[in-house]
Amino acid sequence: MDDVEPPRVAVSKDLPNGINRDSPSVWQHPGFSRRKARHVQKGRQVDPSALLALRKLVGDEPLERPLLIEYLHLIQDNYGFLPSGLLVALATRLSCSLVEVYEVASFYAHFDLLSEGVTEDGLAVDSPDFLSSSSFSAPITLRVCDGISCMLGGSEELLSKLNDQRHSLPSSVRILRAPCMGRCDRAPVAMLGKRAFESTNSGELASAFLPPASKTSFTPATISTPISSFSRAFAQGRYSLFLRCLSGEWTREQVIKIFSDAGLCGLGGAGFPSARKWSLVLGGSKPRFMAVNADEGEPGTFKDRWYLTNDLHRVLEGMLIVAWLVDAEKIWIYLRDEYPEIHALLQRELPFVRSAEFSFCPEIFLRRGAGAYICGEESAMLESIEGKRGLPRHKPPYPGEVGLFGRPTLIHNVETLYWIPEILSKGSDWYLSQGLGEHKGLRSYSVSGRVNSPGVKVAPAGITLRNLLSEHCGGMARGHKLLGYLPGGASGGILNSQQIDLPLDFGTLTQEGCFVGSYAVVVFSELDDPVALVRNLLRFFEEESCGQCTPCRVGTEKAVSLLNAPRWDRVLLEELCSAMADASICGLGQAAGNPIRCLLKNFPQHIPIAK
């Protein structure tokens, strides 16, 4: 081998590094292959018909990356699902990778991905004929809520009957379980396309497909109340307080002091003092932004829907007043996708607000979620508004410092904004006088379950369940005796009937291992199985975990398997709950173990034989 002469490299001044690749007898540099260069990039190529179909939906203007989720909504609204060819075209128009589009589309439960197959009309999906078809019949998805309130209201029986009647429904109809839809006072609930069916039954849902109903067009109901239109609301005095702020009647400092004295807190669950939040955002550099969190996905919570439906312009006036307080240049309203009728209402009314010629009016953008409970967490919501997966951010920095698109961002929920005009007009002393004892102000309790009169109950802060039931809900439903209740939705823990006299307000339930959160009160009776309720809640957390952190992703799955075991390992369950609480990134994983801990503590007689 030592006698073998190494190959010689011919030198040419015409090629880089002097390498002659035309000579077959010499060693070739790997960068100078004989293979012809590619005319296209690697990967799936965009189909011209897909580009044309996308252009019909979004137009010819340059597309914006933060609007990715809105573009996905447009495609799904038109076709009933997301054809893979249109995802390729969308990635091309956005100048981003296909995987970036796919990971966002696959993150949200309401987006249906379909890469191949034949439609009911015999057209292959992604084919030019399919993408250009104007007569294509989009499939209909029937979502039946299996949240805890609907479970108490009979959703399992509804699902069973629908499956028994499957043969009488069109073949294109899909029946799916869905998490809480924010209509817990009218359980059981189903969504057929974009139309909600409340307090429904299998017969009503099946008849929706009979003539003259169209199986391809289930549009949301229209909201029409005396003050749902801008002109009527304005004539009745809405926005007058905002105009008084703009006129200089109050300075920013005076308004902030009014709410600081009133002690108004964020009513989305955290209870952070609103005036302190405004001062923190004001300390940041311009431009400053604002985001309205209307993505109330906590099972048992429906107060945002109630306020937006019944007095939208009062909420919008509160929004504008707060935006003026922090000098926000832009506002984003993030609305959950389960409220299509409110989305249509906002689309109708926001143009009137924008064109009202107020001396101060930020740009207002409407964004809708796509079925992700985690986006109720403020930083995950910001990620979703930016067109990304709704993964919670690590804190600090907090949104008031680094929020939307890196700018200081004020975040408020709907109910907090609703109280802004009321407190500003009546004063802090009025608000402070509304509570019970040491508790100040009014609260909106979303009450559902085994009560005579469920709904949003505006009551003094610190009210007990005993008084809430007797004074606002007409007592327990007929034939039911109280066994326990959830004071703060799925994550707020569970209390038993002996704890009926605890004040329901921020900080009052900590010693019991519970919290009021968004003030969602779900009542259950001795005819209900608390173990089944806890299994329902943990399945919800398992399904809705974003998967970013291991303690939550693996912990919720492990918790479900342990709860389904015939014999419970109490020590392991408590250890698992502690691990999730201590190590999870956001509140979902941190609070997922609360129902288990409360069940072990407050309902020992119902626990399967445990170690």
XYZ file of C-alpha atoms in Angstrom, residues 11-544:
534
model
C -5.316 22.716 -11.040
C -7.438 25.139 -12.994
C -7.502 28.877 -12.544
C -11.124 28.932 -13.721
C -12.563 27.130 -10.637
C -12.544 27.972 -6.934
C -9.561 26.520 -5.103
C -8.109 25.487 -8.417
C -10.032 22.218 -8.662
C -10.750 20.718 -12.070
C -14.022 18.768 -11.813
C -14.078 17.775 -15.506
C -11.277 15.291 -15.081
C -12.666 11.829 -14.124
C -9.232 10.498 -13.226
C -8.608 12.753 -10.279
C -10.157 13.045 -6.823
C -13.190 15.298 -6.728
C -14.044 17.776 -3.955
C -17.504 16.867 -2.480
C -18.730 20.390 -3.103
C -18.343 19.939 -6.875
C -20.570 17.004 -7.687
C -21.428 16.087 -11.256
C -25.132 16.163 -10.285
C -27.089 19.104 -11.649
C -28.205 21.774 -9.209
C -31.778 21.769 -7.858
C -34.232 24.075 -9.545
C -36.460 24.134 -6.432
C -35.935 23.942 -2.715
C -36.156 20.662 -0.856
C -39.477 19.724 0.705
C -43.082 19.918 -0.429
C -43.711 22.352 -3.267
C -46.606 24.773 -3.300
C -49.396 24.024 -5.763
C -50.469 26.971 -7.959
C -54.129 26.092 -7.353
C -53.536 26.292 -3.595
C -51.967 29.724 -3.971
C -54.969 30.849 -6.020
C -57.417 29.477 -3.427
C -55.515 31.216 -0.633
C -55.498 34.491 -2.560
C -59.294 34.381 -2.771
C -59.455 34.154 1.030
C -56.778 36.612 2.148
C -56.257 38.858 -0.866
C -53.070 39.982 -2.584
C -51.623 42.218 0.128
C -48.496 41.012 1.969
C -49.424 38.719 4.846
C -48.348 39.404 8.426
C -46.800 36.635 10.542
C -48.656 37.629 13.782
C -51.951 37.034 11.949
C -51.194 33.352 11.314
C -54.002 32.116 13.578
C -56.487 34.482 11.927
C -55.493 33.134 8.497
C -55.973 29.578 9.769
C -59.442 30.560 10.988
C -60.302 31.947 7.549
C -59.273 28.691 5.885
C -61.122 26.510 8.374
C -64.256 28.671 8.232
C -64.298 28.225 4.460
C -63.406 24.540 4.101
C -64.361 23.068 7.472
C -60.775 21.902 8.042
C -57.207 22.827 7.036
C -56.142 21.242 3.733
C -52.405 20.594 3.795
C -51.926 22.222 0.391
C -53.243 25.508 1.741
C -50.873 25.277 4.710
C -47.978 25.020 2.245
C -49.324 28.022 0.334
C -49.757 29.953 3.570
C -46.183 29.211 4.638
C -44.996 30.405 1.234
C -46.955 33.654 1.448
C -45.701 34.266 5.006
C -42.086 33.438 4.033
C -41.804 31.003 6.926
C -41.287 27.255 7.178
C -44.136 24.780 6.818
C -43.282 23.272 10.197
C -43.839 26.678 11.809
C -47.352 26.840 10.368
C -48.065 23.208 11.203
C -46.947 23.419 14.824
C -49.316 26.347 15.413
C -52.231 24.701 13.594
C -51.776 21.419 15.475
C -51.538 23.123 18.881
C -55.136 24.405 18.921
C -58.029 21.966 19.328
C -60.426 23.753 16.956
C -58.157 23.405 13.923
C -58.675 20.165 11.979
C -55.726 19.058 9.875
C -56.402 16.889 6.838
C -53.689 15.848 4.382
C -55.425 13.304 2.183
C -58.754 11.660 1.448
C -61.909 12.233 -0.563
C -64.736 14.574 0.393
C -68.414 13.676 0.481
C -68.682 15.256 -2.963
C -66.055 12.881 -4.377
C -63.275 15.456 -4.641
C -59.775 14.632 -3.459
C -58.682 17.152 -0.851
C -55.910 19.465 -2.040
C -56.831 18.778 -5.682
C -57.360 21.811 -7.948
C -61.035 20.830 -8.368
C -61.549 20.709 -4.608
C -59.772 23.978 -3.863
C -61.730 25.830 -6.549
C -65.090 24.179 -5.868
C -67.815 26.590 -4.844
C -70.308 23.813 -4.119
C -68.135 21.889 -1.692
C -70.067 20.803 1.415
C -67.851 21.304 4.443
C -68.071 18.644 7.157
C -69.949 19.574 10.312
C -68.462 19.033 13.759
C -70.866 18.465 16.619
C -69.052 19.217 19.871
C -70.730 18.103 23.076
C -69.441 19.711 26.256
C -68.274 17.222 28.879
C -67.139 19.860 31.409
C -68.065 19.372 35.037
C -71.268 21.453 34.908
C -72.487 19.704 31.758
C -71.531 16.367 33.289
C -73.876 17.179 36.159
C -76.453 18.320 33.590
C -76.469 15.028 31.671
C -73.842 15.329 28.922
C -72.847 11.654 29.211
C -76.429 10.550 28.557
C -76.608 13.026 25.665
C -73.454 11.612 24.084
C -74.736 8.077 24.492
C -78.056 8.869 22.795
C -76.336 10.715 19.945
C -74.116 7.728 19.280
C -77.189 5.465 19.299
C -78.813 7.768 16.711
C -75.641 8.018 14.609
C -77.298 6.265 11.662
C -79.908 9.036 11.351
C -77.321 11.809 11.057
C -75.463 12.787 7.862
C -72.297 10.769 7.351
C -70.176 13.943 7.318
C -71.106 14.836 10.906
C -68.431 14.186 13.538
C -69.439 13.895 17.199
C -66.678 15.025 19.541
C -66.290 15.619 23.239
C -65.291 19.170 24.071
C -64.179 20.988 27.231
C -66.236 23.682 28.956
C -67.954 26.057 26.513
C -68.747 28.854 28.977
C -72.505 28.192 29.100
C -72.535 26.219 32.354
C -75.811 27.735 33.548
C -77.583 26.114 30.587
C -76.187 22.602 30.681
C -75.961 20.363 28.770
C -74.517 22.306 25.846
C -73.463 21.399 22.325
C -72.015 23.372 19.420
C -73.141 22.439 15.933
C -70.844 24.309 13.610
C -70.957 27.776 15.159
C -74.421 27.590 16.665
C -74.771 26.824 20.355
C -77.560 24.547 21.569
C -78.214 25.159 25.266
C -80.113 22.892 27.683
C -80.307 20.621 24.687
C -81.168 17.002 24.005
C -80.436 14.468 21.286
C -83.784 15.040 19.580
C -83.193 18.768 19.178
C -79.708 18.194 17.783
C -80.872 15.518 15.356
C -83.745 17.685 14.097
C -81.271 20.473 13.261
C -80.283 18.442 10.190
C -83.824 18.010 8.878
C -85.207 20.197 6.054
C -85.448 23.122 5.697
C -82.264 23.394 7.798
C -79.036 23.374 5.809
C -76.399 20.930 6.947
C -73.623 23.203 5.708
C -74.560 26.461 7.376
C -74.879 26.630 11.155
C -74.232 30.266 11.952
C -74.076 31.859 15.395
C -77.182 33.421 16.889
C -77.515 37.200 16.630
C -77.225 39.212 19.837
C -79.688 42.072 19.996
C -80.323 43.923 23.239
C -81.483 47.529 23.812
C -77.887 48.665 24.374
C -75.982 46.303 22.092
C -75.649 48.938 19.361
C -73.200 51.828 19.651
C -75.754 54.507 18.775
C -78.270 53.381 21.402
C -75.585 52.893 24.032
C -74.139 56.349 23.336
C -77.597 57.917 23.548
C -78.107 56.284 26.952
C -74.904 57.752 28.365
C -72.263 55.175 27.576
C -68.831 56.714 26.857
C -69.771 59.920 28.708
C -67.272 59.128 31.478
C -64.589 58.480 28.889
C -65.329 61.864 27.302
C -65.068 63.522 30.725
C -61.618 61.982 31.137
C -60.574 63.283 27.739
C -61.909 66.749 28.537
C -59.517 67.113 31.464
C -62.141 66.881 34.209
C -59.966 64.205 35.823
C -56.217 63.776 35.547
C -54.646 60.348 35.267
C -53.349 60.652 38.817
C -56.817 61.474 40.169
C -58.426 58.530 38.410
C -55.740 56.120 39.580
C -56.247 57.340 43.157
C -59.998 56.701 42.955
C -59.423 53.069 42.068
C -56.541 52.698 44.484
C -58.859 53.852 47.293
C -61.587 51.519 46.050
C -59.200 48.563 46.140
C -60.332 47.226 42.761
C -58.435 44.041 41.938
C -58.108 42.033 38.786
C -61.125 39.725 38.704
C -59.789 37.154 36.271
C -58.344 35.016 39.053
C -55.091 36.524 40.338
C -56.576 39.462 42.261
C -53.645 41.841 41.671
C -54.500 45.475 42.579
C -55.482 47.256 39.361
C -54.098 50.691 40.299
C -50.677 49.192 41.049
C -50.715 47.457 37.691
C -51.480 50.738 35.908
C -48.627 52.513 37.696
C -46.197 49.751 36.747
C -47.159 49.938 33.066
C -46.999 53.741 33.101
C -43.409 53.423 34.298
C -42.467 51.622 31.081
C -41.320 53.255 27.891
C -43.569 53.981 24.914
C -45.218 52.557 22.924
C -47.411 50.795 25.467
C -50.051 48.247 24.562
C -53.148 46.753 26.165
C -54.715 43.288 25.921
C -58.229 42.305 27.015
C -58.424 38.698 28.186
C -61.846 37.380 27.180
C -60.684 33.768 26.993
C -62.446 32.470 30.108
C -61.802 28.761 29.747
C -61.986 27.809 33.434
C -64.727 25.149 33.740
C -67.710 26.671 35.475
C -66.905 30.262 34.426
C -69.242 32.256 32.162
C -69.358 35.802 33.583
C -67.382 37.346 30.677
C -69.926 35.961 28.222
C -72.722 37.400 30.362
C -71.202 40.901 30.517
C -70.236 41.028 26.841
C -73.695 39.845 25.823
C -75.727 42.108 28.101
C -73.685 45.328 28.241
C -70.882 45.238 25.692
C -70.414 49.012 25.457
C -69.979 49.388 29.202
C -67.037 46.987 28.935
C -65.664 48.847 25.917
C -65.946 52.192 27.718
C -64.014 50.762 30.670
C -61.423 49.473 28.215
C -60.953 52.908 26.644
C -60.713 54.637 30.039
C -57.964 52.256 31.163
C -56.166 52.574 27.828
C -56.183 56.344 28.312
C -54.842 55.911 31.853
C -51.723 54.080 30.655
C -51.549 55.891 27.292
C -51.790 52.633 25.331
C -51.403 53.029 21.580
C -52.973 49.703 20.598
C -55.508 47.319 22.123
C -56.019 43.638 21.379
C -59.246 41.896 22.435
C -58.620 38.145 22.724
C -61.945 36.290 22.628
C -62.415 32.554 23.039
C -63.605 30.747 19.923
C -66.534 29.202 21.802
C -68.286 32.600 21.697
C -68.941 33.060 17.947
C -72.057 35.186 18.532
C -70.013 37.649 20.623
C -67.304 37.646 17.957
C -69.942 38.643 15.396
C -71.232 41.339 17.781
C -67.747 42.804 18.245
C -67.113 42.736 14.497
C -70.313 44.728 14.078
C -69.758 47.274 16.869
C -66.002 47.923 16.953
C -66.027 49.897 13.663
C -68.460 52.378 15.260
C -66.142 52.806 18.251
C -63.136 53.308 15.978
C -64.979 55.953 13.922
C -66.447 57.845 16.880
C -63.804 60.583 16.571
C -62.757 60.524 20.215
C -59.730 62.752 20.779
C -57.959 59.654 22.089
C -58.724 56.234 20.627
C -56.081 53.528 20.235
C -56.120 51.061 17.378
C -58.359 48.159 18.392
C -57.773 44.632 17.081
C -60.035 41.622 17.567
C -58.406 38.211 17.842
C -60.042 34.891 18.594
C -58.594 31.848 20.240
C -58.882 28.346 18.822
C -59.763 26.050 21.692
C -56.819 26.179 24.111
C -57.545 26.549 27.836
C -53.911 27.465 28.497
C -54.386 30.733 26.579
C -56.369 32.058 29.515
C -52.963 32.391 31.226
C -51.853 35.929 30.425
C -48.455 35.214 28.880
C -49.797 32.286 26.839
C -52.498 34.643 25.553
C -49.813 37.091 24.434
C -48.026 34.308 22.541
C -51.297 33.419 20.809
C -51.972 37.044 19.854
C -48.513 37.063 18.273
C -49.578 34.089 16.125
C -47.688 31.403 18.028
C -48.472 28.359 20.112
C -49.951 29.373 23.451
C -46.982 28.405 25.608
C -46.678 30.313 28.918
C -43.600 32.489 29.238
C -41.114 32.294 32.071
C -41.423 35.202 34.518
C -39.833 37.645 35.158
C -40.014 39.757 33.077
C -43.724 40.330 33.533
C -46.073 41.518 30.755
C -46.206 44.990 32.286
C -42.488 45.222 31.518
C -42.099 43.038 28.406
C -45.403 42.005 26.877
C -46.828 42.021 23.367
C -44.084 42.305 20.768
C -41.648 43.179 23.556
C -43.517 46.281 24.716
C -45.007 47.086 28.176
C -48.505 45.619 28.062
C -51.460 46.077 30.392
C -53.712 43.010 30.671
C -57.229 43.072 32.095
C -60.132 40.657 32.072
C -63.655 41.593 31.050
C -65.271 41.896 34.484
C -62.581 44.281 35.779
C -63.242 46.581 32.831
C -66.990 46.330 33.424
C -66.631 47.895 36.890
C -64.438 50.806 35.751
C -67.290 53.167 34.658
C -69.449 52.234 37.661
C -66.748 53.008 40.222
C -65.650 56.161 38.411
C -69.214 57.526 38.388
C -70.188 56.530 41.951
C -66.850 56.869 43.708
C -64.608 54.633 45.766
C -66.726 55.000 48.936
C -69.723 53.485 47.163
C -67.706 50.467 46.037
C -66.151 49.938 49.471
C -69.604 49.953 51.072
C -70.820 47.011 48.979
C -68.838 44.214 50.638
C -69.555 42.152 53.757
C -67.424 42.705 56.845
C -63.807 43.248 55.929
C -64.464 42.305 52.306
C -64.950 45.226 49.926
C -66.802 45.580 46.661
C -69.028 43.431 44.474
C -68.235 40.132 42.806
C -69.781 38.214 39.927
C -70.293 34.579 40.887
C -70.849 32.126 38.030
C -73.112 29.570 39.733
C -73.986 26.252 38.090
C -74.778 22.678 39.014
C -77.502 21.465 41.363
C -79.210 24.783 42.088
C -82.691 26.029 41.270
C -81.554 29.209 39.538
C -78.048 29.031 38.008
C -76.432 32.057 36.372
C -74.217 35.067 37.048
C -75.010 36.403 40.508
C -73.680 39.862 41.390
C -73.285 39.736 45.175
C -71.228 41.378 47.939
C -67.640 40.217 48.251
C -67.288 37.719 51.078
C -70.737 36.158 50.733
C -70.965 32.529 51.865
C -72.349 29.675 49.829
C -75.233 29.366 52.284
C -76.352 32.936 51.546
C -75.517 32.697 47.869
C -77.835 29.704 47.545
C -80.682 31.101 49.620
C -80.604 34.734 48.479
C -79.593 34.430 44.812
C -80.081 30.862 43.555
C -83.417 29.766 45.006
C -81.766 27.016 47.033
C -80.761 23.547 45.889
C -82.509 21.932 42.947
C -85.506 19.809 43.790
C -84.558 16.382 45.067
C -80.937 17.325 45.764
C -79.123 17.839 49.057
C -75.786 19.643 49.158
C -72.699 17.427 49.320
C -70.007 19.872 48.194
C -69.003 22.616 45.819
C -66.149 24.047 43.784
C -65.557 27.647 44.922
C -63.246 28.601 42.053
C -63.780 26.401 39.045
C -61.722 23.356 38.126
C -58.485 24.545 39.723
C -59.911 26.168 42.869
C -60.306 22.979 44.895
C -63.407 21.351 46.395
C -65.188 22.013 49.690
C -67.789 19.866 51.467
C -71.184 20.729 52.906
C -69.687 21.439 56.337
C -67.712 24.341 54.824
C -70.785 26.210 53.597
C -70.187 29.306 55.759
C -66.732 30.283 54.470
C -66.511 33.785 52.900
C -65.989 33.489 49.141
C -63.342 36.071 48.347
C -59.629 36.448 47.675
C -57.458 34.919 50.369
C -60.246 33.495 52.506
C -59.920 29.844 51.464
C -56.153 29.440 51.565
C -56.179 27.471 54.813
C -58.597 25.012 53.217
C -56.276 24.490 50.245
C -58.679 26.325 47.922
C -59.127 29.705 46.222
C -61.953 31.562 44.505
C -60.038 32.318 41.283
C -62.602 33.496 38.748
C -65.508 33.018 41.214
C -66.919 29.982 39.415
C -69.106 28.104 41.918
C -70.176 24.598 40.878
C -72.567 22.903 43.314
C -73.056 19.122 43.525
C -75.303 16.958 45.659
C -75.414 13.666 47.501
C -76.654 12.056 44.294
C -73.310 12.836 42.622
C -70.026 10.968 42.941
C -67.170 13.323 43.933
C -64.623 10.762 42.717
C -66.153 10.893 39.209
C -66.058 14.698 39.338
C -62.341 14.716 40.228
C -61.592 12.245 37.439
C -63.405 14.586 35.045
C -61.310 17.553 36.213
C -57.993 15.698 35.910
C -58.850 14.448 32.419
C -59.484 18.082 31.541
C -56.074 19.162 32.874
C -54.373 16.273 31.093
C -55.980 17.235 27.785
C -55.339 20.966 28.158
